[in-house]
Short mmCIF file of C-alpha atoms and ligand atoms in Angstrom, two decimals:
data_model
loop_
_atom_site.label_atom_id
_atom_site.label_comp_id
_atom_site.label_asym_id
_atom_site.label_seq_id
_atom_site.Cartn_x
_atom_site.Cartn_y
_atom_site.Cartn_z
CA UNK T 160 9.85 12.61 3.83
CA UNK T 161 9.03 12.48 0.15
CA UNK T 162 5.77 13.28 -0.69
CA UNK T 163 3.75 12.25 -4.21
CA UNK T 164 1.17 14.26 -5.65
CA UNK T 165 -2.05 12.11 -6.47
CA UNK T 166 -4.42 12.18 -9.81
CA UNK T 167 -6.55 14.76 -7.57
CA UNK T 168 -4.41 17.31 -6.21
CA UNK T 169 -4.14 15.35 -2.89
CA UNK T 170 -0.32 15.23 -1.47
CA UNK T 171 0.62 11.64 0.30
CA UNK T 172 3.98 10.14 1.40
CA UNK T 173 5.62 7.83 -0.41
CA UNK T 174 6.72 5.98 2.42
CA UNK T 175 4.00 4.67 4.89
CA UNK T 176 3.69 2.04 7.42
CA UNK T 177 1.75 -0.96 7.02
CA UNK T 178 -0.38 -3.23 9.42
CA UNK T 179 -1.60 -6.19 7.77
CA UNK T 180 -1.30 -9.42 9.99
CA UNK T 181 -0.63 -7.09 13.06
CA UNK T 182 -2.71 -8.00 16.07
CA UNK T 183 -5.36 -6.32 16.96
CA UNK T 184 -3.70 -5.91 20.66
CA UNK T 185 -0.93 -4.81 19.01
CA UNK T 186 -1.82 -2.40 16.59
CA UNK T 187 -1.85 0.82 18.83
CA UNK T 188 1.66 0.43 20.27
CA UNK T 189 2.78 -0.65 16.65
CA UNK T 190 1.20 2.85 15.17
CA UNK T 191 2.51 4.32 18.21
CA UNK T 192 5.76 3.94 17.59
CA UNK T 193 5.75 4.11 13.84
CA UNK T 194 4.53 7.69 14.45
CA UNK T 195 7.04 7.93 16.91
CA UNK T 196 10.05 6.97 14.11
CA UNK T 197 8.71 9.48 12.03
CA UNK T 198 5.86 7.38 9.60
CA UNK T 199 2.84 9.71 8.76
CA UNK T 200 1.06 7.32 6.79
CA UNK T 201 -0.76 4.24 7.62
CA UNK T 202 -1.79 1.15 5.75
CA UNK T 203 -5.16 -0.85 7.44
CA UNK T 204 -8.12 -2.06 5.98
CA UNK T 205 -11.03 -3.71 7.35
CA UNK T 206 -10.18 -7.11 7.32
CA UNK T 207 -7.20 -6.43 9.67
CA UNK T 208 -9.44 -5.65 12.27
CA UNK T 209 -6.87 -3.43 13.57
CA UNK T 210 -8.32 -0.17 12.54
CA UNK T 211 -10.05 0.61 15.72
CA UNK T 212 -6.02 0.08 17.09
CA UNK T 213 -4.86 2.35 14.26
CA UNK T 214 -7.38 4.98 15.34
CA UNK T 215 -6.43 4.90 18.79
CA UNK T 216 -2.50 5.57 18.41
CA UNK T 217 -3.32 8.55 15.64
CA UNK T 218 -5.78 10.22 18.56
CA UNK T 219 -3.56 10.00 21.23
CA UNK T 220 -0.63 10.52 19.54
CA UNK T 221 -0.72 14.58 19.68
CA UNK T 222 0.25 14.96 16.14
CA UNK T 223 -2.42 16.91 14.22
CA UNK T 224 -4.82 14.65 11.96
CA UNK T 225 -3.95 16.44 9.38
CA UNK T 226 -0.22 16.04 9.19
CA UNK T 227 -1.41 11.79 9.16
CA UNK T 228 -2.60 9.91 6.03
CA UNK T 229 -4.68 7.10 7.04
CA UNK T 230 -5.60 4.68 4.23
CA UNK T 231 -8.12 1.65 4.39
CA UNK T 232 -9.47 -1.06 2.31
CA UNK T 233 -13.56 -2.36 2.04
CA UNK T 234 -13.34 -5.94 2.27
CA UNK T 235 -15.26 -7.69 -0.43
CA UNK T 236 -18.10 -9.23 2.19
CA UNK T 237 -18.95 -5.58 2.42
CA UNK T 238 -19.40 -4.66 -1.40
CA UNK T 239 -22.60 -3.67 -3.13
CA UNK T 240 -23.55 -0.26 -2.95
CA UNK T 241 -25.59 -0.19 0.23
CA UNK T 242 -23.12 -2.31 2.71
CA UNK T 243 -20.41 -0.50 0.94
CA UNK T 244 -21.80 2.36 2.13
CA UNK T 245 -22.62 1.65 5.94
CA UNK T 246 -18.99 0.32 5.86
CA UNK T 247 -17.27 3.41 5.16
CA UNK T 248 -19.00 5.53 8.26
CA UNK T 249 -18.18 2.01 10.13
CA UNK T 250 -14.43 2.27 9.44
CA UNK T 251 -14.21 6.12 10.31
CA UNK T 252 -16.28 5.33 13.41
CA UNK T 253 -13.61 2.62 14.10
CA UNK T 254 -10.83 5.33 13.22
CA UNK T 255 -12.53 7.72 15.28
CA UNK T 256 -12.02 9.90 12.51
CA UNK T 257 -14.09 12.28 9.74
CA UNK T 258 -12.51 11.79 7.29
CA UNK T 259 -9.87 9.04 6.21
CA UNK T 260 -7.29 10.15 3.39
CA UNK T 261 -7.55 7.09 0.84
CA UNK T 262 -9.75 4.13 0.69
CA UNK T 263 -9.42 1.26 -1.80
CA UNK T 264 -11.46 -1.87 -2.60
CA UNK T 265 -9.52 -4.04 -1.31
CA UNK T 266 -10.07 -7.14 -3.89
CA UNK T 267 -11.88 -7.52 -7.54
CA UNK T 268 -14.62 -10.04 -7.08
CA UNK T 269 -18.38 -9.33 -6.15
CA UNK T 270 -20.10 -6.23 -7.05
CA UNK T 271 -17.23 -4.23 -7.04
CA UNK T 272 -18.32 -1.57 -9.10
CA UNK T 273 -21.48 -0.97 -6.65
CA UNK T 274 -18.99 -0.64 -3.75
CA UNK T 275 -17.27 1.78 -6.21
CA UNK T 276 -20.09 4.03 -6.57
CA UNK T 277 -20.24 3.78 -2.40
CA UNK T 278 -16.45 5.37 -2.59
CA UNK T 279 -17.06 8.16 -5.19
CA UNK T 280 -20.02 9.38 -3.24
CA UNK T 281 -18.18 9.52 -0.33
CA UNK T 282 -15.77 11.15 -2.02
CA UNK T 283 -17.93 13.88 -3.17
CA UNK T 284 -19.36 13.82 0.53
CA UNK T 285 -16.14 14.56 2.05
CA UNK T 286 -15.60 11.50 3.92
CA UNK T 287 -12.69 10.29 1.63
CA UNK T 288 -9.82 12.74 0.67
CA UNK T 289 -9.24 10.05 -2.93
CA UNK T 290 -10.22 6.78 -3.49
CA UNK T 291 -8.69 3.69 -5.31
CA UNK T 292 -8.53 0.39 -5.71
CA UNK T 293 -5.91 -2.83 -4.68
CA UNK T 294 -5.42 -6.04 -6.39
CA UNK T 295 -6.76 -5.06 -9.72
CA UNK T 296 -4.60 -7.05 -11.89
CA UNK T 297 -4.72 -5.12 -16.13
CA UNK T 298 -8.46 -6.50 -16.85
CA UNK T 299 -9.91 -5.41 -13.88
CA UNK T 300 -8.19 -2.31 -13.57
CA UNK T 301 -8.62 -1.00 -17.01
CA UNK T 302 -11.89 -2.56 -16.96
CA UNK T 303 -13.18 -0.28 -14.07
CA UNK T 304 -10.66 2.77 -14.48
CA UNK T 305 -12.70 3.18 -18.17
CA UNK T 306 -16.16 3.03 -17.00
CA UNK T 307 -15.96 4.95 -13.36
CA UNK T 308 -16.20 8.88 -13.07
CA UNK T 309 -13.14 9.28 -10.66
CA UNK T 310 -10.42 7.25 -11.90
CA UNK T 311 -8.79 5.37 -9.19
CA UNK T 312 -6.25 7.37 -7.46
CA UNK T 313 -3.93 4.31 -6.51
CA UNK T 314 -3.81 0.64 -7.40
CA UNK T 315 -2.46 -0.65 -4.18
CA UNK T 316 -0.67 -4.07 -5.88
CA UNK T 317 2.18 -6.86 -4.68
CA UNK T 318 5.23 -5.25 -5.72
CA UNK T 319 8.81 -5.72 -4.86
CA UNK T 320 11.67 -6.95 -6.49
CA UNK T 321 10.99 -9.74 -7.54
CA UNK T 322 7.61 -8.92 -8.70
CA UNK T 323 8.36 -5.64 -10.26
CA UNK T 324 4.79 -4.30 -11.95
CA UNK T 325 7.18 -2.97 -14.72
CA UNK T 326 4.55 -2.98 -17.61
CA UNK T 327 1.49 -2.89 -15.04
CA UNK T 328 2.75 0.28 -13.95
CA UNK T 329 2.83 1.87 -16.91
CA UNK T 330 -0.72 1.61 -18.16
CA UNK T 331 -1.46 2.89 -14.57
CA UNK T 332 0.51 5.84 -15.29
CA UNK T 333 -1.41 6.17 -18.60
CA UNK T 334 -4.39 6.73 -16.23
CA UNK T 335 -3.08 9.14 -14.12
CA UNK T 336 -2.85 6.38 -10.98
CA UNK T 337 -0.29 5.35 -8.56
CA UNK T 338 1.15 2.45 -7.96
CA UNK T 339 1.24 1.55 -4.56
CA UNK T 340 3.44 -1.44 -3.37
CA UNK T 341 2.07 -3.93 -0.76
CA UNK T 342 4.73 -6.29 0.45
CA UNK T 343 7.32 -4.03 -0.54
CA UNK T 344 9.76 -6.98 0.88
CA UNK T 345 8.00 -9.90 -0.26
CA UNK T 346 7.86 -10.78 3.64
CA UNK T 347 11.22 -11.97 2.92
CA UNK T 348 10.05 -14.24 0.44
CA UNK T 349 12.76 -15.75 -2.48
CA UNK T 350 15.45 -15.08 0.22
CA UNK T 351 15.48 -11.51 -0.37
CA UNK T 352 17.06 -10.73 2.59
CA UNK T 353 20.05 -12.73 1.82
CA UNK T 354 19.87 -11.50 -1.89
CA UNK T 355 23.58 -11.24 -3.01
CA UNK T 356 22.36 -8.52 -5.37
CA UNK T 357 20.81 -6.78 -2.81
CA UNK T 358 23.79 -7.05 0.20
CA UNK T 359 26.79 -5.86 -2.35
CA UNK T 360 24.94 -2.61 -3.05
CA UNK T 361 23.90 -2.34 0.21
CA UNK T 362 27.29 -2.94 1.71
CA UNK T 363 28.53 -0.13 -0.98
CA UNK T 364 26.12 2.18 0.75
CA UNK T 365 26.39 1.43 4.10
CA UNK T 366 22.66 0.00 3.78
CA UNK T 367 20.30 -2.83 4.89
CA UNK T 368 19.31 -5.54 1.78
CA UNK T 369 15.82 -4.14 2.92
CA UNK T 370 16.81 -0.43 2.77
CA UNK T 371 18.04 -1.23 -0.50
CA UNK T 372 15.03 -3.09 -1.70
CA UNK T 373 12.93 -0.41 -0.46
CA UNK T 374 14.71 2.83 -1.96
CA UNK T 375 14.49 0.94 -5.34
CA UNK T 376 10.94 0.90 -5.60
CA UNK T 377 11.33 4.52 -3.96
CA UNK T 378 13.21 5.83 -7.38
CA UNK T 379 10.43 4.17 -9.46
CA UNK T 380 8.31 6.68 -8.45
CA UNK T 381 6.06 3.77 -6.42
CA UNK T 382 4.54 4.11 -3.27
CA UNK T 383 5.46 1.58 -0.34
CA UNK T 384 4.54 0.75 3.26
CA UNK T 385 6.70 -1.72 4.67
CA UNK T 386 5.49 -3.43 7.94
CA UNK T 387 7.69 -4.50 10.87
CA UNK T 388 6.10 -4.41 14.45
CA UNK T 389 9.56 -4.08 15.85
CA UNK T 390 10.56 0.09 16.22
CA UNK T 391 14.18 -0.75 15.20
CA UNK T 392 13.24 -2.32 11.64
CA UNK T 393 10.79 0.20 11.81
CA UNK T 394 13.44 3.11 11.92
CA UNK T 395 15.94 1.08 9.40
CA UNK T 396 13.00 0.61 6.33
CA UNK T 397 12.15 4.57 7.24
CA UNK T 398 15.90 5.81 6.80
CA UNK T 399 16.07 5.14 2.91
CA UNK T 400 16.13 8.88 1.83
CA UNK T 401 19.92 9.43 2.31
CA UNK T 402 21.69 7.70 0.10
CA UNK T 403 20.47 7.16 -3.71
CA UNK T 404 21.10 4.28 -5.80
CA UNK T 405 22.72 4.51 -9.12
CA UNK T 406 21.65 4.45 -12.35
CA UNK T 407 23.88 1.04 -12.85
CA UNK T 408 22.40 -0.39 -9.58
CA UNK T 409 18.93 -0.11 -10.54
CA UNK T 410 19.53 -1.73 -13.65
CA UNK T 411 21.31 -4.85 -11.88
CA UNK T 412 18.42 -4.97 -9.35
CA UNK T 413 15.59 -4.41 -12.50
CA UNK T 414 17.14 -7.65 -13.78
CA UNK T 415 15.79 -9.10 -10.46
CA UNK T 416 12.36 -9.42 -11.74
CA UNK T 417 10.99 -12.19 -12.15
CA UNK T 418 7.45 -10.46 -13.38
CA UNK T 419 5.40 -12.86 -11.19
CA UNK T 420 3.96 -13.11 -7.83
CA UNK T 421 5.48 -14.14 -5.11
CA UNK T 422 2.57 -15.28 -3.74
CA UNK T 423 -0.41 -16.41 -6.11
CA UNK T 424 -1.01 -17.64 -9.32
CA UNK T 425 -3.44 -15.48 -10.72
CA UNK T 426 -4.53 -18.13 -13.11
CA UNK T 427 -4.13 -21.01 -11.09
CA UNK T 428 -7.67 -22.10 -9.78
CA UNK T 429 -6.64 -23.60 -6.67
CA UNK T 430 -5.37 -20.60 -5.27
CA UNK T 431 -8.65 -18.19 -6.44
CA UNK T 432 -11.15 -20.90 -5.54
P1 NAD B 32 6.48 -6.70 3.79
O1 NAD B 32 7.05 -6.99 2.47
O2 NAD B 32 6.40 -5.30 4.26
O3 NAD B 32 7.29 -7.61 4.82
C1 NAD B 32 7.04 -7.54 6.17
C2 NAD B 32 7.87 -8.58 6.89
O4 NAD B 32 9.25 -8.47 6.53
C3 NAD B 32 7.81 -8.38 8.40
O5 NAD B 32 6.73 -9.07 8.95
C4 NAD B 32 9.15 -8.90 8.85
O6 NAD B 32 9.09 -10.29 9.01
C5 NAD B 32 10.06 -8.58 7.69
N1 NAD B 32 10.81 -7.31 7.84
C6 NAD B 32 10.33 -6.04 7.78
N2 NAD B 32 11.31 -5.14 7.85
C7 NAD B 32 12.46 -5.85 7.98
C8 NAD B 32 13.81 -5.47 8.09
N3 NAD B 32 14.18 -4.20 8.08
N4 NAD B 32 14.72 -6.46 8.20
C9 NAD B 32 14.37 -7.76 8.21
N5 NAD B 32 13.10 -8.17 8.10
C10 NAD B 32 12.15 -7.22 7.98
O7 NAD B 32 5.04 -7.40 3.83
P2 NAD B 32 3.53 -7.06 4.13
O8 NAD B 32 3.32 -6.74 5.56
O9 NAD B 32 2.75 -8.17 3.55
O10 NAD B 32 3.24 -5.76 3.26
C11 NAD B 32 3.32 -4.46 3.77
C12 NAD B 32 1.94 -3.85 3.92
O11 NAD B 32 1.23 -3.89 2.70
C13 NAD B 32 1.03 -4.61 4.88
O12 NAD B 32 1.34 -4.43 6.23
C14 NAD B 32 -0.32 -4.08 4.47
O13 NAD B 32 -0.54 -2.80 5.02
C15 NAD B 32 -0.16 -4.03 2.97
N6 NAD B 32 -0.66 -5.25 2.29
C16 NAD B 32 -1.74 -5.13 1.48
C17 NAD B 32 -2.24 -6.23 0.80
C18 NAD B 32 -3.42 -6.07 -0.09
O14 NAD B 32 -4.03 -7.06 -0.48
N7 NAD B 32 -3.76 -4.85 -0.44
C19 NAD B 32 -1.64 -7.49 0.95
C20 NAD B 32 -0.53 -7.59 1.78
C21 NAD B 32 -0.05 -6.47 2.43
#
């Protein structure tokens, strides 16, 4: 396992496990066996409603707590500084934990820089080993990153080939924050998996158009935590650190990009109303 130093000192792998849209039911066996293909970082936030699941699987699992990196997210219904707050003991109550390695804001809107203040004094409490933020597009981010006292130590944003966070990622840098891909396989979005691109390197490699996909964003120096509730695609997008692409390859898969989301128009009202 690769690991990436943060903005503060604190060490987490670059390759993590996620668990958004995982049942609730499901989440313990899911972490379970992550852990059990070798993941030691996991990806919940409160709006899963899986982290009590999460928590579970990490105590019973018998590996030490602090060989795990547990990240979460404060859902926006819990920002201001107060709820903010109460929210964080309630998600390490929930991960029956005393600490939880990284949490983020999960979203941009509402008082976002109250629920801000909520992280950094948990931070300075203890309770949070670094603390960043998700889904801040360049005027929120920069926005916030200026006027806070502990710069964000990950922007947790879509990012995969096809939306590639080439120039986002390098005022991040500028700030000393990580880019952290969610949806690292665009949930198979713009045919990725059948990518033509993507199977004649893999086949060159003896790789998986998601290994591929994933090792990419690996040798861009980004964070990623693909999610698959089955163990074996679990073990495939975790076996990406033995082969390394080319410096050819990544240029034909940087000419994937297509510099937009897969997902949302950011400036289209009827998908932020
Ligand atoms: P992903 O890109 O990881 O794709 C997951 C899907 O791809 C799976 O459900 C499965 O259908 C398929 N898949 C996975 N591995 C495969 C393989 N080896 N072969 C074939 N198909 C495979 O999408 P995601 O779950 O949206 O993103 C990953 C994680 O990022 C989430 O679980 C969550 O932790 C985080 N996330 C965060 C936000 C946010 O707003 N911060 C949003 C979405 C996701």
């Amino acid at each position: 396992m690769k690991y990436v130093t943060l903005n503060n000192g604190v060490k987490i792998p670059q390759l993590g496990y996620g668990v958004y849209q995982v049942e609730p039911t499901e989440a313990e066996r899911c972490v379970n066996d992550a852990l059990g293909a070798g993941y030691r970082m996991v990806d919940t936030a409160q709006a899963y409603h899986n982290e009590e699941g999460v928590g579970a699987a990490v105590k019973k699992s018998g590996i030490a707590r602090s060989e795990i990196f547990l990240v979460s997210k404060i859902w926006i219904s819990n920002y201001g500084y107060e709820r903010a707050k109460a929210s964080i003991d309630e998600s390490l109550r929930r991960l029956q934990t005393e600490y939880i390695d990284l949490m983020l804001l999960h979203q941009p809107f509402c008082d976002y820089f109250g629920a801000y203040r909520a992280l950094e004094e948990a931070y300075r409490e203890g309770k949070l080993r670094a603390i960043g933020v998700s889904n801040f597009q360049p005027n929120h981010f920069i926005d916030l990153a200026s006027n806070v006292e502990i710069v964000p130590a990950v922007n947790q944003v879509e990012t995969h080939v096809f939306c590639q966070q080439i120039r986002s990622k390098e005022y991040m840098d500028e700030f000393g924050t990580h880019t952290m891909s969610w949806g690292p396989l665009a949930e198979g979005r713009n045919g990725l998996f059948a990518n033509p691109v993507l199977k004649e390197i893999g086949k060159v490699h003896g790789k998986s158009v998601a290994q591929v996909a994933l090792r990419y964003l690996t040798q861009r120096d980004v964070i990623i935590i693909p999610k698959s509730v089955h163990r074996n695609r679990m073990e495939e997008n975790f076996n990406i650190y033995d082969f390394e692409l080319t410096p050819d390859e990544m240029e034909r898969i940087k000419s994937l990009d297509l510099a937009k989301s897969a997902f949302f128009d950011h400036n289209d009202p009827e998908t932020v109303k």
